[in-house]
Coordinates of C-alpha atoms and ligand atoms in Angstrom, one line a residue:
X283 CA 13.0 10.1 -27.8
X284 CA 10.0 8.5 -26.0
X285 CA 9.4 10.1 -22.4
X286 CA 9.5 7.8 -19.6
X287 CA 6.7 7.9 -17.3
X288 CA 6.3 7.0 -13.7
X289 CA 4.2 4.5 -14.4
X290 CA 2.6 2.9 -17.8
X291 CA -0.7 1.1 -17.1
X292 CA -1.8 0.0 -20.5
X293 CA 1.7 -2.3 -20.6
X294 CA 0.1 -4.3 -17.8
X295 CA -3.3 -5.1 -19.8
X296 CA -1.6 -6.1 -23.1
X297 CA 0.9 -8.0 -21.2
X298 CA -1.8 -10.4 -20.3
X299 CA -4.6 -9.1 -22.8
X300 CA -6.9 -12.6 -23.8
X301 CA -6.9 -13.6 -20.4
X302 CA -8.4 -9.8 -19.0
X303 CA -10.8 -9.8 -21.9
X304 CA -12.1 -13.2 -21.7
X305 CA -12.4 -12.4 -17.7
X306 CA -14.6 -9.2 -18.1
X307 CA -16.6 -10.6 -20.8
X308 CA -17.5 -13.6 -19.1
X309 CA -19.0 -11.5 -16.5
X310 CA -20.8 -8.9 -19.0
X311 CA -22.6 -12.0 -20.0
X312 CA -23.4 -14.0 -16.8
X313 CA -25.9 -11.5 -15.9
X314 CA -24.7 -11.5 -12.2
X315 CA -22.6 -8.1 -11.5
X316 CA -22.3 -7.3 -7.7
X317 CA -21.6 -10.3 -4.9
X318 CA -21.1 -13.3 -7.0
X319 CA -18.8 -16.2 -7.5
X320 CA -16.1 -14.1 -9.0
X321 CA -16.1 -12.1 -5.4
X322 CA -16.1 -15.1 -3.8
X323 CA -13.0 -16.8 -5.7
X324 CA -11.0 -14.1 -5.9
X325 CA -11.2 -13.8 -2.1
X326 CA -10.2 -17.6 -1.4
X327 CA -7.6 -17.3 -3.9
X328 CA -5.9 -13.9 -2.3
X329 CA -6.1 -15.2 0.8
X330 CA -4.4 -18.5 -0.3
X331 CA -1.5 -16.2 -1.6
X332 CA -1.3 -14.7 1.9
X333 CA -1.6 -17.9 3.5
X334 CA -4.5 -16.0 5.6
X335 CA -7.7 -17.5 6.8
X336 CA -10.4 -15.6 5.5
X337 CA -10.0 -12.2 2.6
X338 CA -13.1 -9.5 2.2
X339 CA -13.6 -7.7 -1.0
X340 CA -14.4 -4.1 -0.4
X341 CA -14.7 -0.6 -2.6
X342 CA -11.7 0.8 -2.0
X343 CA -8.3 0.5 -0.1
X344 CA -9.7 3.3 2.2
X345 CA -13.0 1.3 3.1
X346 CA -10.8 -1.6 3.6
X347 CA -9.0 0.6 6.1
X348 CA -11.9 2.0 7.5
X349 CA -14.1 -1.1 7.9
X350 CA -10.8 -3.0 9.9
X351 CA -11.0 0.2 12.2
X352 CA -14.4 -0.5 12.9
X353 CA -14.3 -4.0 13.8
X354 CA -11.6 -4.3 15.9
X355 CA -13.4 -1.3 18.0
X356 CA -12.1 1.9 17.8
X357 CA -14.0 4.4 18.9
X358 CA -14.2 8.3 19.7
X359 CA -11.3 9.5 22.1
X360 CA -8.9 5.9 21.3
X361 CA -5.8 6.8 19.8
X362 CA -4.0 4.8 17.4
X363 CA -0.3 4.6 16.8
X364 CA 0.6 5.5 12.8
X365 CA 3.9 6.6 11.4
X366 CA 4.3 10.4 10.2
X367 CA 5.5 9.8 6.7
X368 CA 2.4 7.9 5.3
X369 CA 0.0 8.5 2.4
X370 CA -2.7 10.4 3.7
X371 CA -5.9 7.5 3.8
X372 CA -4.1 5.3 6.2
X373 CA -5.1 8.9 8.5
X374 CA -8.2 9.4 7.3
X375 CA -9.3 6.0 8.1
X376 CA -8.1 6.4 11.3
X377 CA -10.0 9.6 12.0
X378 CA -13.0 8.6 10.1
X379 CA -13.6 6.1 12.4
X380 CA -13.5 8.7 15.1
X381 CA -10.1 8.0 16.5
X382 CA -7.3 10.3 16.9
X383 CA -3.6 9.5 15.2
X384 CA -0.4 9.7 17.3
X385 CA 2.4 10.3 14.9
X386 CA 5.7 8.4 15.1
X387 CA 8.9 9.4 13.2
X388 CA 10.0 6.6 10.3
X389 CA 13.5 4.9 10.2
X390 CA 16.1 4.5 7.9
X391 CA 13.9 2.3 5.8
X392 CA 11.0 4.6 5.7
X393 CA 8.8 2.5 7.7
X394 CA 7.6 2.9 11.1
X395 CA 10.9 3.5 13.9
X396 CA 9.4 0.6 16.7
X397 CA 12.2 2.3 18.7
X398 CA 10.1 5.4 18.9
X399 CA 6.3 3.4 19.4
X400 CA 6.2 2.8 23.4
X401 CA 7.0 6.3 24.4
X402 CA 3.6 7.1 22.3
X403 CA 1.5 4.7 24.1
X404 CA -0.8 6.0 26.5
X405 CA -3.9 4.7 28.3
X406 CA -5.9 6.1 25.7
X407 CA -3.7 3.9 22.6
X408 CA -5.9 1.2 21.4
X409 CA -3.9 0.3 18.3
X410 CA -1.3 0.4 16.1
X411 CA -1.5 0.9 12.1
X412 CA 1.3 -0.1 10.7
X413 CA 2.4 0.8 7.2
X414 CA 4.6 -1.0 4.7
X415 CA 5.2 2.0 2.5
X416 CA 6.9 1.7 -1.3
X417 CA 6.4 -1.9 -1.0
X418 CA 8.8 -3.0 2.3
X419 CA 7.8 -4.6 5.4
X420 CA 8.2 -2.6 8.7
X421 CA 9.9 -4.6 11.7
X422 CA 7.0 -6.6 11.9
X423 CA 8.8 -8.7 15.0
X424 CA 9.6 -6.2 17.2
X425 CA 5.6 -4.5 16.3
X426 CA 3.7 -7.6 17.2
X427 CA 5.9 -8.0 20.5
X428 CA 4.5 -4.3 21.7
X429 CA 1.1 -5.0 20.5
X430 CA 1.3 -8.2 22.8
X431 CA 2.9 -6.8 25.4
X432 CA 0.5 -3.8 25.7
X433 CA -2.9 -5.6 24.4
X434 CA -3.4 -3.2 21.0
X435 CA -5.2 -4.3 18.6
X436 CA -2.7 -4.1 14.8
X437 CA -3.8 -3.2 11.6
X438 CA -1.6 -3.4 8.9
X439 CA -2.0 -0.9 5.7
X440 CA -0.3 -3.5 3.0
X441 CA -1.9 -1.0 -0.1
X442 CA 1.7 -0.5 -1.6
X443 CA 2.7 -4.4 0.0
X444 CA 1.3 -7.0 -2.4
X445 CA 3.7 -9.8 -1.7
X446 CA 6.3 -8.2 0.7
X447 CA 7.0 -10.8 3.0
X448 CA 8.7 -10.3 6.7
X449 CA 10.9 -13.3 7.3
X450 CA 8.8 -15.3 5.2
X451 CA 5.7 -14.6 6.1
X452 CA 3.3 -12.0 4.3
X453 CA 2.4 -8.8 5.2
X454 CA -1.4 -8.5 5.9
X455 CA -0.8 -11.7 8.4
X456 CA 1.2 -10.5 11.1
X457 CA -1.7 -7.8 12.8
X458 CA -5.5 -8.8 13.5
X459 CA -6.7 -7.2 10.0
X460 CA -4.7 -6.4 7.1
X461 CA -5.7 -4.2 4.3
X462 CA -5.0 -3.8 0.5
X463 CA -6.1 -1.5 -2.7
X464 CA -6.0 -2.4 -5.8
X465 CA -6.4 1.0 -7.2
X466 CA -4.6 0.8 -11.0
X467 CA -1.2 1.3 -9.8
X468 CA -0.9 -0.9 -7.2
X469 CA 1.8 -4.1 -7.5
X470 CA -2.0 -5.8 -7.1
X471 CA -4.0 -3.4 -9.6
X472 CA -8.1 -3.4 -10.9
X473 CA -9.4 -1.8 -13.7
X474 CA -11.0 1.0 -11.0
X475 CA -11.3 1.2 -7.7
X476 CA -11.2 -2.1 -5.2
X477 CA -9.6 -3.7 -1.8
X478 CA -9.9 -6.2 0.9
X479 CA -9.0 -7.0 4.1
X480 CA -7.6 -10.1 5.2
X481 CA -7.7 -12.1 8.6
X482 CA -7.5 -15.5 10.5
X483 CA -10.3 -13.8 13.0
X484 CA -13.7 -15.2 12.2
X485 CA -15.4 -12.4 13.8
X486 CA -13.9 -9.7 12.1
X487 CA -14.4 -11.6 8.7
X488 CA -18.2 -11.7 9.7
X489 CA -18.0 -8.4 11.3
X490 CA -16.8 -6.1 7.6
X491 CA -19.1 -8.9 5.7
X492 CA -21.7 -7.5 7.6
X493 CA -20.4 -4.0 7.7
X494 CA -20.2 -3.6 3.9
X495 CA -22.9 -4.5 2.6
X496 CA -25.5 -1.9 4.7
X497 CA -25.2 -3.6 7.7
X498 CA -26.8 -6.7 6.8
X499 CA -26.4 -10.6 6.7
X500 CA -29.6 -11.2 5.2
X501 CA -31.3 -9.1 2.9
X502 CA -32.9 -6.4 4.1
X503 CA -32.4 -7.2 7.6
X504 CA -30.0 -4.4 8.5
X505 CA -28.2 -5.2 11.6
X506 CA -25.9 -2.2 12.0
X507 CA -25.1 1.1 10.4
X508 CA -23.0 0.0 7.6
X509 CA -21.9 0.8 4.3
X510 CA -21.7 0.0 0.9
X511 CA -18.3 -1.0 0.1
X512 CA -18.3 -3.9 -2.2
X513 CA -15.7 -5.5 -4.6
X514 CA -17.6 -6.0 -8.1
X515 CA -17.8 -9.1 -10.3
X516 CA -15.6 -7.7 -13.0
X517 CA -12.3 -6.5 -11.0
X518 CA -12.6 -9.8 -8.7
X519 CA -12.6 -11.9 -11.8
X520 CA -9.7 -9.3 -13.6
X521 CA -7.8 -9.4 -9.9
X522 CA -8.2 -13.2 -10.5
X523 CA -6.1 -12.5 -13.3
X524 CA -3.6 -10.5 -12.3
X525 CA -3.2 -12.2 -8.9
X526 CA -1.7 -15.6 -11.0
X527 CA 0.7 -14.1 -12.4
X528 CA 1.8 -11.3 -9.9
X529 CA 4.8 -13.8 -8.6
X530 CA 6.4 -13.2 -12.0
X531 CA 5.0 -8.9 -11.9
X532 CA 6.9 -8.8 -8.0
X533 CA 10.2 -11.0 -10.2
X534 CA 10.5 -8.2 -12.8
X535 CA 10.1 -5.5 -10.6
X536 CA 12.5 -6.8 -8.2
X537 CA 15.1 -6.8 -10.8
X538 CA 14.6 -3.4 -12.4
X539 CA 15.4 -2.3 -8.7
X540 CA 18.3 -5.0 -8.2
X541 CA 19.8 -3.2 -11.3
X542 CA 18.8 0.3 -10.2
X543 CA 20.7 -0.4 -7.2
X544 CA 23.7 -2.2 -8.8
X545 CA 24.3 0.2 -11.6
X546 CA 23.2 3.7 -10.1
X547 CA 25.7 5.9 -8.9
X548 CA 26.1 9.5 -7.6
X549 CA 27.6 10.9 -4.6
X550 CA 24.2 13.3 -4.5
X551 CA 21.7 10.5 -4.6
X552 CA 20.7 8.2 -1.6
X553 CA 19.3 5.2 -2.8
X554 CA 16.8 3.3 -0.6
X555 CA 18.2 0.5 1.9
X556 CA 16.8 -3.1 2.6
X557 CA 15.9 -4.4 5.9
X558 CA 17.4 -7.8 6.8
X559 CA 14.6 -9.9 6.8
X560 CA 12.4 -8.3 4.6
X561 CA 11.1 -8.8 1.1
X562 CA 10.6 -5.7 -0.7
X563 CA 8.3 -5.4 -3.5
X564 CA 9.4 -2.0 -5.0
X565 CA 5.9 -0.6 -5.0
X566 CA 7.7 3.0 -5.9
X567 CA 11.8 3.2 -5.9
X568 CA 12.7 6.0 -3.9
X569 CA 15.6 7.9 -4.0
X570 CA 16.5 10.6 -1.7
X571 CA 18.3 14.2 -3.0
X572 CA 19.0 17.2 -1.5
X573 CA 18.3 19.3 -4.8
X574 CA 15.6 17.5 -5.3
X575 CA 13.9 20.3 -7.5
X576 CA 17.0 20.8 -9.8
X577 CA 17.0 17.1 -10.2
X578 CA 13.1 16.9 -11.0
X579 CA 13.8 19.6 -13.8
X580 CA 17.1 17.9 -14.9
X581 CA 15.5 14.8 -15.4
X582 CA 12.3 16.4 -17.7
X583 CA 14.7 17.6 -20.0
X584 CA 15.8 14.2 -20.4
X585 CA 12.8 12.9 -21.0
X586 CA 12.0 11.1 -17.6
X587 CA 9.4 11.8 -15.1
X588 CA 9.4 11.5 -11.2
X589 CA 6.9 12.0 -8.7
X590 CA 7.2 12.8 -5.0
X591 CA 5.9 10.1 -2.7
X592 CA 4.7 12.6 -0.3
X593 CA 5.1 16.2 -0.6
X594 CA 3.2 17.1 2.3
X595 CA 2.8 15.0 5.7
X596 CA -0.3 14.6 6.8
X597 CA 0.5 16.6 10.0
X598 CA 0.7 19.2 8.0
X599 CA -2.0 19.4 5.5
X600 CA -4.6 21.6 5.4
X601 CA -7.2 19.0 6.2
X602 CA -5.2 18.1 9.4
X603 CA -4.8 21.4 10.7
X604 CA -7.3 20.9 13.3
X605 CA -4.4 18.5 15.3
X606 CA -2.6 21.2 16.2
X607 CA 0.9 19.9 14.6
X608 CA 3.5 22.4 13.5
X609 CA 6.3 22.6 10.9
X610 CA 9.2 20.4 12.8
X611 CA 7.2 18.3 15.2
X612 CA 8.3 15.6 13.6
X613 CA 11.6 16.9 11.4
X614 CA 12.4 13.2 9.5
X615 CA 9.5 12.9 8.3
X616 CA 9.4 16.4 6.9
X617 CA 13.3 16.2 6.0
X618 CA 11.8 13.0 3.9
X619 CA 9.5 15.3 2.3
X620 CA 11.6 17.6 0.9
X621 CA 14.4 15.2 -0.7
X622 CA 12.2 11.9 -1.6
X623 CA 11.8 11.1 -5.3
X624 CA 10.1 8.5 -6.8
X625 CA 11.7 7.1 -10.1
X626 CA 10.4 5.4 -13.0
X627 CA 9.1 1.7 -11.6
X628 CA 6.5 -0.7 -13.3
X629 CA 6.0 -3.7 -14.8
X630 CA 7.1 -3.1 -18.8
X631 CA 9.7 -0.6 -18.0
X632 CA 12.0 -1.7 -21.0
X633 CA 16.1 -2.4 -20.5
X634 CA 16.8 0.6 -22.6
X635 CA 14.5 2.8 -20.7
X636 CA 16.0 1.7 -17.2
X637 CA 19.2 2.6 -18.8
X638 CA 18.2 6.1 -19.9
X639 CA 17.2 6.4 -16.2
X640 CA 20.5 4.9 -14.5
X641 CA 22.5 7.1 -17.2
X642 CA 20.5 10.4 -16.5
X643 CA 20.9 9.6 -12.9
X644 CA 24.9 9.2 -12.8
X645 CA 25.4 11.8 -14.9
X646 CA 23.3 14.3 -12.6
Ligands
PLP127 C1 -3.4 3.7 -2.1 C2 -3.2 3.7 -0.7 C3 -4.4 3.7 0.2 C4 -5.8 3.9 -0.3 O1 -6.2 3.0 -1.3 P1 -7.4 3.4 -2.2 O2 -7.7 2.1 -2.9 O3 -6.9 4.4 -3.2 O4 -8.5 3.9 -1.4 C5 -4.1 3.6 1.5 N1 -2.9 3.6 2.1 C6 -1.8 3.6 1.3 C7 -0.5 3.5 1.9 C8 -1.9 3.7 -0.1 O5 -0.8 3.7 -0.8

């Protein structure tokens, strides 16, 4: 019997093979490689999907991050709201930039507790970052109501959210920047490394324009300290691709987890919830156990692999160490930690195979 991996990324070129190869070659041969009119149309076109003004390509999901810290100001000694239970580059950007995160404990959905967010601010907090981890919108009404109320600038981290909608509208929209990757397994995924930010702020558009590309708006007329963080021609114009038909990628994953939902069963097994209100994308389906490890092994034998979405917080990794946080300053978060389990989830993850899953599973 095949094993069933977390994730299968060849499925998604074949799936759509012609188109991606005509896409890439096309570029090979215009002769035009970095900052072109792929760049350009693939950033009207995501931000069409968003319904947001203006979208930036960048290198990475962490630039994207980064560069949206930058422009909307933070600086040395701010401190910036961020749930504990994230992936570890929606902290780095924040410290990278020279800020310092304040932690806040995630709900029942895994997403940021709002309940918990105004106790943290201080006259110090300059913004939230808000994250819509595994693919589901936080409580995106109740987040821009405190960022109103207590003028903080919010940045959403939509890297696992391509598509996830809060009440109909997309995340990425709701804060003053939102940013995505398109790393290979993202619901949105490149052929290597990319991301972008999107706004309906012409200065910040102008601003990480500026900001990417060394500092400059003409060439070699360096205005600022920037970077280089640019989207290339060939994943904008294979993201061009992928972004037409990721309605129909978000449909199929949506009912892989509908069924995971419907048909899984087992008194040992917490299966993730749904917030009213929020359309979830399934970027990872995560499943919570107790005996978590005895379930990882179980399932090898069977031929299926899992992955932990995170093991370690960031509050305590080793690279965060110089925070100061301890083992159960934040005891959700790490309880999440130890029992969270990421199942098999992509696009081209056969009937049979979710069935060898579900069955595994229930018979656990
Ligand atoms: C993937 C990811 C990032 C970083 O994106 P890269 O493109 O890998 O730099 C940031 N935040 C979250 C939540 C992610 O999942």
């Amino acid at each position: 019997m095949d094993r069933i991996m977390t994730n299968c990324l060849d499925k998604g070129f074949y799936k759509f093979q012609k188109e991606f190869e005509d896409a890439a070659v096309r570029v090979l041969r215009s002769g035009w490689y970095i900052m072109g009119q792929e760049l350009e149309r693939f950033e009207g076109e995501f931000a069409d999907y968003l319904s947001a003004k203006y979208c930036v390509g960048t290198a990475s999901g962490l630039d994207a991050l980064i560069l949206a810290c930058r422009a909307v100001g933070l600086q040395e000694g701010d401190q910036v709201i961020v749930q504990a239970n994230t992936y570890i580059a929606t902290v780095m950007a924040i410290t990278i930039a020279g800020a310092t995160p304040v932690f806040v404990e995630p709900d029942e959905y895994f997403q940021i507790d709002v309940d918990k967010i105004e106790e943290k601010i201080t006259d110090k907090t300059k913004a939230v970052m808000v994250v819509h981890l595994y693919g589901q919108a936080a409580k995106m009404d109740r987040i821009t109501e405190i960022c109103r109320k207590h003028d903080l600038r919010l940045i959403e981290d939509c890297a696992q959210s391509h598509g996830a909608d809060y009440q109909g509208r997309m995340t990425g929209t709701f804060g003053d920047i939102g940013c995505f990757s398109f790393y290979p397994t993202k619901n949105l995924g490149a052929f290597g490394d990319g991301g972008a930010i999107v706004t309906d702020r012409e200065e910040y558009r102008d601003q990480i324009r500026m900001l990417r590309n060394y500092g400059s708006k003409v060439r070699y007329y360096n205005e600022e300290v920037g970077m280089n963080s640019r989207l290339d021609e060939i994943q904008a114009a294979l993201l061009s691709v992928r972004l037409k038909h990721l309605p129909q990628l978000t449909e199929e994953r949506r009912e892989i987890a509908e069924r995971y939902l419907r048909e899984i069963r087992n008194e040992k097994i917490l299966l993730p919830e749904c917030r009213e209100g929020a359309g979830h994308v399934y970027h990872q389906f995560v499943i919570r156990c107790k005996e978590r490890q005895v379930l990882i092994e179980y399932l090898k034998e069977q031929g299926i692999d899992t992955i932990i979405h995170y093991p370690i917080p960031p509050h305590l990794s080793k690279a965060y160490a110089y925070l100061g946080c301890h083992k159960g300053d934040y005891p959700i978060t790490e309880t999440y930690a130890d029992e969270v389990l990421s199942i098999p989830m992509y696009n081209g993850l056969t009937t049979a195979e979710q069935e060898r899953v579900i069955n595994a599973l229930n018979q656990f």
